[in-house]
Amino acid sequence: MNVQRQNGVALWRQIADRIRASIANGEYDAAGKVPPEMVLAAQFGVNRHTVRSALAALAQEGIVRAVQGRGTLIERKERLNFPITRRTRFNEGIGDQAREKEGLLLQSGEEPASSGVATPLGLEEGAPVIRLETLRKADGRPVSRSTAWFPAARFAGIAEAYRDSGSITAAFKALGLPDYLRVWTEITASHADEQDLVDLRLSPGAIILIARALNTDPDGAPIQYAVSRFPADSVQFTIEN
Amino acid sequence: MNVQRQNGVALWRQIADRIRASIANGEYDAAGKVPPEMVLAAQFGVNRHTVRSALAALAQEGIVRAVQGRGTLIERKERLNFPITRRTRFNEGIGDQAREKEGLLLQSGEEPASSGVATPLGLEEGAPVIRLETLRKADGRPVSRSTAWFPAARFAGIAEAYRDSGSITAAFKALGLPDYLRVWTEITASHADEQDLVDLRLSPGAIILIARALNTDPDGAPIQYAVSRFPADSVQFTIEN
DNA sequence: TCTAAATGTCTATTAATATAGACAACCATA
DNA sequence: TATGGTTGTCTATATTAATAGACATTTAGA
């Protein structure tokens, strides 16, 4: 089952990634547990101990739980879907995929816009912007880490509004903006950095999806530029045209 | 500069990924070369030999070229952008980002639709579909590996039409379908598998973006379901709403 | 309650990864 | 043409990853 040797990625990590994906795809749903270690070892063509390292990593992530004598049980397998449309909203997007949605304000402040931020927002470089660092959770599990910038002139107080409501949509509404539109979204992928590991509770080497997005008000004036990071093993995007 | 030890990803690979990303971000554009090995070793807090392993991997990918006495020169740094819209077309999407665009037919055949293919296409499971395995290149460099399924009843001969034109749009046109629409796209990310490494000329451990998409004719009838794989270090998607 | 099927733990060995240091070879330029 | 800065190559050693085998422990079910 083609794992690759001597390529800088340890076998146990490749196998952990493959098993995680299989769980997410529902391949083991019938049994509710992963195949026995000996079977997996045969499938991947490695030693049983190597499979055990992979399963230990998944147990660490809380995805499986090994029970002596019974097998290795699947604890969690969700993959959240985020629709990206002209009216993309984080909380509405999750919909009923999670019972409990949460938006935490990690940090905020006013700063001069760097060129990377000023350009999408249509501001002069150095113009004052408000930066919000947020962490979003679904059913207690972190699903995205986001940095968002807003023109400071128009959105003074948005940090407090977000902190109180846990929702960008609600914060905009509190500041007198009842509606807004997503005009573009850029999607890339990368390895998780150190901060991702902490905030998103990932294990090293995990993959993250990165979405850079611009929102405007109904008149087309840019109001928010955001860079959000999602764990790729449990999140996907859907673009409906 | 926070590389992580004992996490299943070798230091040289983490460093290679970081340098590749820095090159893509244009951080070394001024000099046209990466910093000296000793400087990088200090930045990442590792031995010079470890950095050399990373640079050797990037040289293998054709991204840099080391010249004794001068330094390690940057050979290539592009990141292709694919706009995803209601009228997404592969060749048009690349536009002038590449001079030469190429679509290769790797394999084709008729087969009964699996449930994963039948559902998006609105067919009964087991209904005949034509499968096309294609490889797309821009300026001679592979940028996507794609598997597409078409209802066999309607698109007999599409394999030949694609082989002759190297374009899905042209193949549809040849079969009497002048226009079609992208109705949804699902984006995920994963590690490259063995076939990706070969077809997309990646080094092991690379990240790929996966797009699953459905196209319909102007009347809304599903005509193509496709799963495409792109190297994440040199490709990004843009969704314009 | 015995047995088969799992996971848990231990020892030992080999291969790959990372560090360390020394010096050669090459290039640009003052 | 001498020099400083850079990559290339070599040897040696330590740590981590992977394999191999044996046996203990736990669970579910006949």
Tab-separated table of C-alpha atoms (C1' of nucleotides) in Angstrom, chain A residues 5 10-12 46-50 67-70, chain D residues 16-28:
chain	number	residue	atom	x	y	z
A	5	ARG	CA	11.023	5.131	2.709
A	10	ALA	CA	8.823	8.776	8.951
A	11	LEU	CA	6.867	5.657	8.058
A	12	TRP	CA	4.774	5.859	11.206
A	46	VAL	CA	5.869	-2.621	7.693
A	47	ASN	CA	6.561	-4.045	11.112
A	48	ARG	CA	3.804	-4.154	13.677
A	49	HIS	CA	5.761	-1.785	15.931
A	50	THR	CA	5.730	0.841	13.200
A	67	VAL	CA	-8.240	-1.307	24.321
A	68	GLN	CA	-6.232	-4.365	25.114
A	69	GLY	CA	-7.998	-7.497	23.974
A	70	ARG	CA	-10.671	-5.638	21.999
D	16	DT	C1'	16.163	8.377	16.280
D	17	DA	C1'	13.391	5.281	13.356
D	18	DA	C1'	12.407	0.690	11.914
D	19	DT	C1'	12.702	-4.243	12.104
D	20	DA	C1'	12.523	-8.717	14.534
D	21	DG	C1'	11.011	-11.886	17.901
D	22	DA	C1'	9.174	-13.427	22.293
D	23	DC	C1'	5.884	-13.387	25.674
D	24	DA	C1'	2.425	-11.087	28.921
D	25	DT	C1'	-2.199	-9.234	29.477
D	26	DT	C1'	-6.906	-8.329	28.419
D	27	DT	C1'	-11.368	-9.102	26.131
D	28	DA	C1'	-15.158	-11.471	23.805
